[in-house]
Structures are given as C-alpha cells and as structure tokens.
Coordinates of C-alpha atoms and ligand atoms in Angstrom, one line a residue:
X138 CA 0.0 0.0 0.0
X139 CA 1.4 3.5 -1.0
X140 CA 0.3 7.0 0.3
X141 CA -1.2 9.1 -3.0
X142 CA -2.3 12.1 -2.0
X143 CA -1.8 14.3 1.3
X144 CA -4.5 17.2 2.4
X145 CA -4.7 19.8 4.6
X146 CA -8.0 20.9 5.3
X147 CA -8.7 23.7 7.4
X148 CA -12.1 24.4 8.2
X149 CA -13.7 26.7 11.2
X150 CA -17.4 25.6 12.5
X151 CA -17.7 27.8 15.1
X152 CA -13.4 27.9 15.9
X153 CA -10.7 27.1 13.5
X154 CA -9.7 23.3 13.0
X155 CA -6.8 21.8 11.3
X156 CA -6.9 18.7 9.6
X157 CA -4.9 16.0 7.4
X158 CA -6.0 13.4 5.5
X159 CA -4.0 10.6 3.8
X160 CA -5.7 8.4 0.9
X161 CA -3.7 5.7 0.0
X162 CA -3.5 3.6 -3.6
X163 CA -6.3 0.9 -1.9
X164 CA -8.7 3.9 -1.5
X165 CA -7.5 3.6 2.3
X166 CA -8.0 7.5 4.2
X167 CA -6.7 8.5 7.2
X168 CA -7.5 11.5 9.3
X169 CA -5.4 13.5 11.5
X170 CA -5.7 16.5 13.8
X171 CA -3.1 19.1 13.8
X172 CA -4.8 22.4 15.6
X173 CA -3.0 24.5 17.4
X174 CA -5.1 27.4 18.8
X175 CA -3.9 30.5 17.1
X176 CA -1.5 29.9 15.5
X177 CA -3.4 27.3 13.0
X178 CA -1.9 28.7 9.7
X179 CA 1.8 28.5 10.7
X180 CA 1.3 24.4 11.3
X181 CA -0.8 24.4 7.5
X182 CA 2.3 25.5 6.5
X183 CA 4.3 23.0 7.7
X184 CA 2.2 20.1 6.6
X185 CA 1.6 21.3 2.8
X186 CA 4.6 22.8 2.2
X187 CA 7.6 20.5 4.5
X188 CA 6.0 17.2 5.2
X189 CA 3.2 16.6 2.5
X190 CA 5.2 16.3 -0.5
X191 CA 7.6 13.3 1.7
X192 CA 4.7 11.3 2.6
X193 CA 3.3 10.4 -1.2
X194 CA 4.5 6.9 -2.7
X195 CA 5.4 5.8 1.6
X196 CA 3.9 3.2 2.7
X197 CA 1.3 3.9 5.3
X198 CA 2.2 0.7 7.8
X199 CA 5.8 2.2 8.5
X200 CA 4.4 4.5 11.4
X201 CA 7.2 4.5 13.6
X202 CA 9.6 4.6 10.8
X203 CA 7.6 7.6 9.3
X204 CA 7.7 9.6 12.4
X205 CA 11.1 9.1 13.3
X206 CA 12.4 10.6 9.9
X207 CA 10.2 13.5 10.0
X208 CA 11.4 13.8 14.0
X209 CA 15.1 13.5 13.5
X210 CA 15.0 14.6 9.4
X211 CA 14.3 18.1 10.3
X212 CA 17.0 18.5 12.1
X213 CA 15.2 21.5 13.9
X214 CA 13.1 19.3 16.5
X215 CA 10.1 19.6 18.7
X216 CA 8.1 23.0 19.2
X217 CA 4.1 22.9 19.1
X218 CA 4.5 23.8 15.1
X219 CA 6.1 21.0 14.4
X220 CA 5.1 18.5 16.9
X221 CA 1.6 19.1 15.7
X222 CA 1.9 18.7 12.4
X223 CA 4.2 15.0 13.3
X224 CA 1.1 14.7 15.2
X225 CA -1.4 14.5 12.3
X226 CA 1.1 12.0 10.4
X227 CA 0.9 10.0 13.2
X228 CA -2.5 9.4 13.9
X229 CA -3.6 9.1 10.2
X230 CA -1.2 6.6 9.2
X231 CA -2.7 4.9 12.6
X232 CA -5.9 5.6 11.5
X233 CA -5.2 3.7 8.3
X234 CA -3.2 0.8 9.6
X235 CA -6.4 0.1 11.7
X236 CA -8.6 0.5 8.9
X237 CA -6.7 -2.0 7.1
X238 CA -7.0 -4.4 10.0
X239 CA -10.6 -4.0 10.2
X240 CA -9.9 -3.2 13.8
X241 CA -10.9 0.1 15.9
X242 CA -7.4 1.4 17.2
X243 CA -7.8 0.7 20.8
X244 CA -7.2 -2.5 19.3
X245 CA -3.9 -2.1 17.8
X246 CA -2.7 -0.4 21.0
X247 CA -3.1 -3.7 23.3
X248 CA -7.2 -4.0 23.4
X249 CA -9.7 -2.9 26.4
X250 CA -7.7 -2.2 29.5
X251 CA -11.7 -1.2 31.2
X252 CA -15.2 -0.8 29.8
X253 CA -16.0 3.4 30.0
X254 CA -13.7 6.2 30.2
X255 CA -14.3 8.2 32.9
X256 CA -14.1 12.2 32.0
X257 CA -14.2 15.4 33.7
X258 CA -16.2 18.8 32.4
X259 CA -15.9 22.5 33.0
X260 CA -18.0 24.4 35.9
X261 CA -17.3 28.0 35.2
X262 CA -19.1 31.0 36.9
X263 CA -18.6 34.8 37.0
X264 CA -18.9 34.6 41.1
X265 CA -19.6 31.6 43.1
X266 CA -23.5 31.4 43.0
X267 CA -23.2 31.3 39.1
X268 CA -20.4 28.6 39.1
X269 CA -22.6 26.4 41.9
X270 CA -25.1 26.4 39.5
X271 CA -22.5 25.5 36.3
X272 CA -21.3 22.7 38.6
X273 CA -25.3 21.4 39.0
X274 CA -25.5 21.7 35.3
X275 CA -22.6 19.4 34.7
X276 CA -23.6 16.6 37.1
X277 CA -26.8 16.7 35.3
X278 CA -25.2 16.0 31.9
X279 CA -23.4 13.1 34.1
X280 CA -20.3 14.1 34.7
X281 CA -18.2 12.0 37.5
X282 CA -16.0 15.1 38.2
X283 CA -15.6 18.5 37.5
X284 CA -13.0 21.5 37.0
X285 CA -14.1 24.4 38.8
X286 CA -13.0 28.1 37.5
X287 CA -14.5 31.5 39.4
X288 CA -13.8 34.9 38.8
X289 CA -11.9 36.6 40.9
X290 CA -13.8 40.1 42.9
X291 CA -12.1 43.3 41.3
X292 CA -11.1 41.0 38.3
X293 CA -13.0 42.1 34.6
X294 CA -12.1 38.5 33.4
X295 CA -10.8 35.2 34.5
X296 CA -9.3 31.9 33.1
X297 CA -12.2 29.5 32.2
X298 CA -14.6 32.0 32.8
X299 CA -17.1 31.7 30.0
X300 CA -18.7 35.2 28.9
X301 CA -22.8 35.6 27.9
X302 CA -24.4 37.2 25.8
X303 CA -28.1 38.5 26.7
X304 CA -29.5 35.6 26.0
X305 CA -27.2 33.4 28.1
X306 CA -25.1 32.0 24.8
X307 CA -21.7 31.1 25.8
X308 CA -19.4 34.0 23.9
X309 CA -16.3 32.4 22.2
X310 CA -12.9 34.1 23.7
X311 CA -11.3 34.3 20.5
X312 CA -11.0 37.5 18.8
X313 CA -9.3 38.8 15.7
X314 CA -6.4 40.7 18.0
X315 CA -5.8 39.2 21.4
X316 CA -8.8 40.3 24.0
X317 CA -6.3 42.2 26.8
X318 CA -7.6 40.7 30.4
X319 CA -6.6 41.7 34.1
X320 CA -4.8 39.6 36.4
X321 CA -4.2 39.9 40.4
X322 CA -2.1 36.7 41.8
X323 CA -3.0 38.3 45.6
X324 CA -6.7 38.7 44.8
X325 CA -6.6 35.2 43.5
X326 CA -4.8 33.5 45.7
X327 CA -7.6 34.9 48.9
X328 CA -10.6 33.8 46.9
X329 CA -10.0 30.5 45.5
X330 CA -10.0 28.3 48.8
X331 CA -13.1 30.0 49.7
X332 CA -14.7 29.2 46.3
X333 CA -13.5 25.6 46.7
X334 CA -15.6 25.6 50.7
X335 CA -18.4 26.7 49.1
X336 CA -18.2 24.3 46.2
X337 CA -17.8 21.7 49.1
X338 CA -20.2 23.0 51.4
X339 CA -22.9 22.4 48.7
X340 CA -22.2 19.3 46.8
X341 CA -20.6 17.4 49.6
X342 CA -16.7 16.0 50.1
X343 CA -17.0 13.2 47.5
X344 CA -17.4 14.8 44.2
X345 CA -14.0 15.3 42.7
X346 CA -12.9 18.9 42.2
X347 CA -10.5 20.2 39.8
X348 CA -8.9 23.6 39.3
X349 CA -6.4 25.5 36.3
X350 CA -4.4 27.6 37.1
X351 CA -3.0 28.1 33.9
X352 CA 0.6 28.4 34.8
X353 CA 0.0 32.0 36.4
X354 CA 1.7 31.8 40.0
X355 CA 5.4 31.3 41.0
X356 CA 6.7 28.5 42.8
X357 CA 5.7 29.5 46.6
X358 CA 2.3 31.3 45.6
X359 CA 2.0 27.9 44.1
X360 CA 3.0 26.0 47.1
X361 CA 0.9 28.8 49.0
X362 CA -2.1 27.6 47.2
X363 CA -1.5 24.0 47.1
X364 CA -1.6 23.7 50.6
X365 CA -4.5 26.1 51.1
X366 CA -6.9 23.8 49.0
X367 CA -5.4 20.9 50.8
X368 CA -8.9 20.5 53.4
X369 CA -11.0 20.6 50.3
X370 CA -9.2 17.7 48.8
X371 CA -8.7 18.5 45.5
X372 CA -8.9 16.1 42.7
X373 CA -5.7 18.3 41.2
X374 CA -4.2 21.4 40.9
X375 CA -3.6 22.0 37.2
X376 CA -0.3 24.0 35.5
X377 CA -0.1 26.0 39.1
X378 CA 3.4 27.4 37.6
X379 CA 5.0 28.0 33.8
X380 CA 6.1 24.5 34.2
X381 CA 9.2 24.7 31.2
X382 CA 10.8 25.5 34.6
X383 CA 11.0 21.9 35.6
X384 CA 12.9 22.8 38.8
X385 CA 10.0 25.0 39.9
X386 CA 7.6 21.9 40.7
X387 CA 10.5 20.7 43.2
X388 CA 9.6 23.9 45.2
X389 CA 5.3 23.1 44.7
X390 CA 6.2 19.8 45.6
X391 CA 8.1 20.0 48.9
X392 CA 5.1 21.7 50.1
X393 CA 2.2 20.4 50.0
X394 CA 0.1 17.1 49.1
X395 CA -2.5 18.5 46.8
X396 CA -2.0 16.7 43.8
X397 CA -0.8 18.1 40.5
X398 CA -1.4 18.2 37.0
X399 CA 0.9 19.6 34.1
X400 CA 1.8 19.0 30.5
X401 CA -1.0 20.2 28.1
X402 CA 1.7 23.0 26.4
X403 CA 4.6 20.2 26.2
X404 CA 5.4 18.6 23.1
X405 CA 8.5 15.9 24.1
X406 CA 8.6 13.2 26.7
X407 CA 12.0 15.7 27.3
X408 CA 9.6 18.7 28.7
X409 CA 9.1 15.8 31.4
X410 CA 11.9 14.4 32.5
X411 CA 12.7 15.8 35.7
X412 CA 8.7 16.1 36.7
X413 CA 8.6 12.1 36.2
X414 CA 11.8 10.8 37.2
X415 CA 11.5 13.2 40.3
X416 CA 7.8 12.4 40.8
X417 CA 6.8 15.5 41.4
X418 CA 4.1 15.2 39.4
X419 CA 0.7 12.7 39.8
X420 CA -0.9 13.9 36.3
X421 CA 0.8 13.8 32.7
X422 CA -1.7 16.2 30.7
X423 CA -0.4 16.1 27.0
X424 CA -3.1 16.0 24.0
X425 CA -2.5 13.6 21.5
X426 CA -2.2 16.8 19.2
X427 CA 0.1 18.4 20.4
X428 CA 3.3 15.8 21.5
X429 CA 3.4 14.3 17.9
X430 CA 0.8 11.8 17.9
X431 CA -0.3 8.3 19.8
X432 CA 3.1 6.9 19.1
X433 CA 5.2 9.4 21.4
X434 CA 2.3 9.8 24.0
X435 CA 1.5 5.9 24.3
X436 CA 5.7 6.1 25.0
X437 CA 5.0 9.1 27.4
X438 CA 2.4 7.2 29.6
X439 CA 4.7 4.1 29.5
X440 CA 7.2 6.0 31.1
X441 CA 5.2 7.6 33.8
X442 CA 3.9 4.6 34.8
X443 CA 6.8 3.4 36.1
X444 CA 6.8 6.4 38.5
X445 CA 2.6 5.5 39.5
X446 CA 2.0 8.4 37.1
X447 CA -1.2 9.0 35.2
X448 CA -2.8 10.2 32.0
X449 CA -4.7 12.9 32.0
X450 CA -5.2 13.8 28.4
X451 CA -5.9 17.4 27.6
X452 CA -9.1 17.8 25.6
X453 CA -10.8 21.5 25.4
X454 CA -13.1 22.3 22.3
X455 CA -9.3 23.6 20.8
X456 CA -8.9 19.5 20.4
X457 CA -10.9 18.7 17.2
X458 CA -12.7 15.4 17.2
X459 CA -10.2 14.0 15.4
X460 CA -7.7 14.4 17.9
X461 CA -10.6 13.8 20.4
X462 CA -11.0 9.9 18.8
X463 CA -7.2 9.2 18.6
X464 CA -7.3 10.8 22.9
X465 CA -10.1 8.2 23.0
X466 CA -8.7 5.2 21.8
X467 CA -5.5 5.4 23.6
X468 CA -7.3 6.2 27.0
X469 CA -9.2 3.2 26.6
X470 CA -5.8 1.0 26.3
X471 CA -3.3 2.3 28.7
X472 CA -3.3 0.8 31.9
X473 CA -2.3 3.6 33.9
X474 CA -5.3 5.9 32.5
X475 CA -6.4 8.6 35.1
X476 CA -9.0 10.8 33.8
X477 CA -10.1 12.7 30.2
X478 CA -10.7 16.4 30.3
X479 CA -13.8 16.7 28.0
X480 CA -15.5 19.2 26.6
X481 CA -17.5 18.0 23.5
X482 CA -18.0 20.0 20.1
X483 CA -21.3 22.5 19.3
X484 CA -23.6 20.3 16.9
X485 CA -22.3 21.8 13.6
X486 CA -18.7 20.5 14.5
X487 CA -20.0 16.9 15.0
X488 CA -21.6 17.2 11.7
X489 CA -18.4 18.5 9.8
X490 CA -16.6 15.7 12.0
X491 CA -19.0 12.6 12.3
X492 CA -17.6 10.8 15.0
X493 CA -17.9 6.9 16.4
X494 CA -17.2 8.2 19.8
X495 CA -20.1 8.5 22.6
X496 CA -20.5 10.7 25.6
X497 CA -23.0 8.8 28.0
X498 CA -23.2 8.9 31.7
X499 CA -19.9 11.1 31.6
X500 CA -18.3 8.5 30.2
X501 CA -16.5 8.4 26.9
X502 CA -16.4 5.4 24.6
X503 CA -14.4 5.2 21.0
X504 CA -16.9 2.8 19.6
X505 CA -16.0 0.0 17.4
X506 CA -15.5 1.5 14.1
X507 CA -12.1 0.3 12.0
X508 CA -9.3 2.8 12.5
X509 CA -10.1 6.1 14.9
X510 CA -14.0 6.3 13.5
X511 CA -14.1 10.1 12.4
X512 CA -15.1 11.0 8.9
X513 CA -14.5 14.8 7.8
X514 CA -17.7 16.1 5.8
X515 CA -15.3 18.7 3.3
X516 CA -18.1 19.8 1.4
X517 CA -19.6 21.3 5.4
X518 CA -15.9 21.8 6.0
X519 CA -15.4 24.6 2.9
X520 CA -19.0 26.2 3.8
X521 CA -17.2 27.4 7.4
X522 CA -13.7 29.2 6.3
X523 CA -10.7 29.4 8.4
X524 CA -11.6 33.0 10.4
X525 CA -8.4 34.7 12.2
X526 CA -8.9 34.3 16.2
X527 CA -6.7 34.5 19.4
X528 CA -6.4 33.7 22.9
X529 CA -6.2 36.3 25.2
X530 CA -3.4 38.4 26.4
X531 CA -3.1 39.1 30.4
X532 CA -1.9 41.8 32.3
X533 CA -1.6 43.4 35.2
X534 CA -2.7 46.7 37.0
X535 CA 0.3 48.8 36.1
X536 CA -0.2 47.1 32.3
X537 CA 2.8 44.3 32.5
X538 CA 2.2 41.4 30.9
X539 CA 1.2 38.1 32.8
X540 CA 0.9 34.6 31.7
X541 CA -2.6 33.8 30.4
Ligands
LIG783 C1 -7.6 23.2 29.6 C2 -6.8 24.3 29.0 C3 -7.4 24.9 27.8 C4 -6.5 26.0 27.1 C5 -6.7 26.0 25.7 C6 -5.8 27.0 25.0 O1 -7.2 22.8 30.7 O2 -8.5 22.7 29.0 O3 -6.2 25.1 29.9 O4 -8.7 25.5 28.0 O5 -6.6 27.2 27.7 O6 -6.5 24.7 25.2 O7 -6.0 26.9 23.6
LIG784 MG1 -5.5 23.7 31.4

C-alpha cells in the first residue's frame, strides 16, 4: 500500500480546525488532527509545504519509521509547530493501519484495559452562585468530576470563565487581536479556597474537584495555594506554575500534598523528565495533538507509569474530534489511565466531524469502528472558512504582561 495524495483541510465551524487526510492507492484515508489554537496557519504550512510532498509513494504501515524521519529529518526538532503537524502523520497513518485491519485502534494499541472512560467537564461561573449552578449543570449531563473556574472580585475576566451574551449564549474568547484581560495573583490566591468551601459545602466531600491555574503563579504562591486547598481535597491542581521550569515543581512539591497536574503546552517526553523521574508530578496532561501523535504519547504514559504516574489527556473544544478519537482510543488501552478532560464539540462541528465516539453517563467510549472512527464532511468543512482568532493576552494593573 502507498500514500497518494496528502491534504490539509482547514475548516472553522464555530473555531478554527486543522486537519490532514491521507488516501492511499487501496482507497485507504486516514485523518489527523493538527490544531493548534492561534497559530493554525503556521502548522498548514508546515504540513503542505515541508511534510506533504515526503509522505506520497510511503507506505502507510511504517508508522514508527515515518515519524522518526520527519522527527530526526528536520533536524530542527520539537516545538508545538512542528510537533503538531508529526502529530497528524501519526495518527492518520494509525488511523489507516487500523482500517486495514478492520480493527478500531484501541485494538492495535493492546485491546480494552476497562469498559467506559471516565471524563471530567468545566463548571465555570462569574462569582460563586453562578459557578454552583454551572457545577449542578454538569452533574446533570453526568459528569463523574468537575473543573471548577471562578472569577476573581475586582477581576474584569478570569481563566475558564465563559462570557454571555443577553440571551445566556456562551461567547467564544477568540478574537481577531488578542482580548487584553486583568490579572491579580494576591486577589486570587484569597478567593479560591473559599470558592472551593463553598463548592464543598454544597455538593458534599466526595465529588471530585479540579482547578487550572493556567501556569500564572510562581513557585511559593503555588506552594501557597497548594496547601491552602489541601482540606477541600482537590482532585488536582492543574499548570499552578509556567512548568518549562521543571525545577519550579520541586519547590510546589516540597510543600504540599494537593495533587498536580501539568503538561498540556509540552510537546516531548524531554519537557518531562525531571517532573517524572523526580515524581513530582501525579498527572501527565499532554493531548495527542500536540506531542506528535499516539506513538510518542503511548511512550510518554509508559514511562510515567513506572513512577505511579497518570494520563490525563488534555481535551478543550481547541482539540478537534479527530484528535478527540485518537485521545479516546489510547485512553481506553493504557493501563495507567487517570482521567479525560472533555468538553464536546457544538452540533455543527459533529456534523463536519461525524464521529464513532459517545458521551453517555460522563463516560467516553471510541466505539468500534475500523481505525479512529471520524469522517471529515469537506463539502460542510469549505462552507465554514478558516476566520483569524486569538487567545487572550493578560496583564496586570500597572499594564505588564502576565501569563494567560
Ligand atoms: C484546559 C486548557 C485549555 C487551554 C486552551 C488553549 O485545561 O483545557 O487550559 O482550556 O486554555 O487549550 O487553547
Ligand atoms: Mg489547562
């Protein structure tokens, strides 16, 4: 079997998604995800004008082969540019190899390692009363656990806090220039342990409670925090520091036993080293797009297993379903699974990106379609053109810039 043709398509039903798709010589397609939130173009790019033209007349079988040459061929390695588009490879050669078999990849990647895949969603409220009522809304969709995200008193806008319009529609924070927020660590760091008592105080000390901090604090606010939320018991504490800093999480770590999450902005089993070998970590968070597909991150979870280390797969709306399937199908394999961060997709990008996948009970299932069971509609796809968006940009009072 040889690869014949390699497309990007890049379609934006609601937000902008990235996607390849192989068709081989046997009529054989495979799909991949290779999004990365605002800076889409820069990875199109990559794939149509570096990596497309390599992959016809290979044949699609020779995944780890294929990912090694466009790893180490570069020269120029890792990056979210170009770890994303290795990414996309990966999981449509995957895609097709499990086509071929006739087999749904969980399959391929060692079968069933449990029956459901237990998920956690978003509770997100402007001030506490609106987030108790996000968090009822969650466990009525069926969610086993859930991230909660507050804003912050004297705050105009805070991470994970979801914007309305007048009549109550969520309001996408992407914009054609980056939206400029506000940030206070101090203010922060007083009101999230009471928004976690209150959380508590109303849904009782069993429901598993998660929180980002989306790498905004330094080591000992960090640490500060860590062991503040410790009575609450928190499920985690996610990116609490700009974690490139490996050395910072010694710090977090020394300090307190709330457990913690990190790893959705690393590419390479390398941005882990220290944070695995060291255990200073409990949660590996990577997304399947963004660490260069199923073949590094089934390597990744491997490794932190040795060290009692779990997945955690990150998987915001930013993860197409694509990459949402291929998250799916290894979750459902590894043995040292912990928990998938999900989200779902608004109806019209389900239709664009029919999926095998199902959301029941707060559970995920990849279903039992061959390969990763996602077929791109490209006719829907063209009627919804790429639209230039950003994340936000944060800063402070006197106008320096923060982490967002
Ligand atoms: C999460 C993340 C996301 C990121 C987003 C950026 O935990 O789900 O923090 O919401 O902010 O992926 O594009
Ligand atoms: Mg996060």
């Amino acid at each position: 079997m040889k690869i014949v043709d390699a497309k990007v398509v890049v379609t934006s039903p609601g937000r902008n998604f990235v996607t390849l798709k192989l068709t081989t010589d046997e009529g054989l397609t495979g799909l991949g995800d290779a999004t990365l939130n605002g800076r889409e173009l820069a990875v199109v790019s990559y794939l149509t004008d570096h990596v497309a033209p390599l992959l016809i007349g290979l044949d699609p079988h020779r995944v780890e082969d294929t990912w090694q040459s466009l790893y180490r061929g570069a020269y120029w390695r890792r990056g979210p540019v170009t770890m994303a588009a290795i990414a996309a490879v990966d999981v449509a050669l995957w895609d097709i190899k499990a086509k071929a078999a006739g087999l749904p990849l969980y399959q391929l990647l060692g079968g069933a390692s449990r029956e459901r895949i237990g998920t956690y969603g978003h509770a997100n409220g402007r001030d506490v009363p609106e987030l108790l009522d996000s968090v009822r809304a969650r466990l009525a969709e069926g969610y086993p656990a859930v991230r909660i995200q507050s804003g912050i008193p004297g705050l105009k806008a805070v991470y994970g806090v979801t914007d309305t319009d007048d009549t109550g529609a969520a309001v996408l924070h992407q914009q054609a220039r980056p939206l400029v927020e506000d940030w206070d660590t101090a203010a922060y760091l007083r009101h999230v342990p009471a928004v976690f008592e209150a959380v508590r105080a109303e849904f009782g000390a069993e429901l598993p409670l998660l929180h980002d901090a989306h790498h905004r604090l330094t080591p000992i606010q960090a640490a500060r925090l860590g062991k503040d939320l410790e009575p609450y018991r928190p499920f985690w504490l996610e990116d609490c520091t700009p974690a490139e800093n490996q050395e910072a999480l010694r710090l977090v770590r020394r300090s307190t036993t709330t457990p913690l999450a990190v790893g959705e902005v690393f590419n390479t089993v390398y941005d882990y080293q220290a944070l695995i070998t060291e255990q200073l970590i409990d949660y590996v968070r990577s997304a399947v797009t963004h660490f260069g597909g199923v073949t590094p991150l089934r390597k990744l979870f491997d490794f932190a297993a040795q060290y009692q280390i779990r997945s955690a797969i990150h998987g915001p709306e930013d993860i197409s379903p694509v990459g949402m399937a291929a998250a799916v199908h290894l979750d459902l394999a590894v043995h040292n699974f912990g928990i998938q961060e999900y989200s779902g997709h608004s109806p019209l990008t389900d239709a664009v990106f029919r999926h095998a996948y199902t959301f029941t009970d707060g559970h995920l299932h990849p279903g039992e379609e061959p390969g990763i069971g996602v077929e791109l509609d490209e006719e829907l796809a063209a009627a919804h053109p790429y639209a230039a968006a950003y994340l936000p940009v944060n800063r402070l009072h006197d106008g320096t810039v923060h982490d967002w």
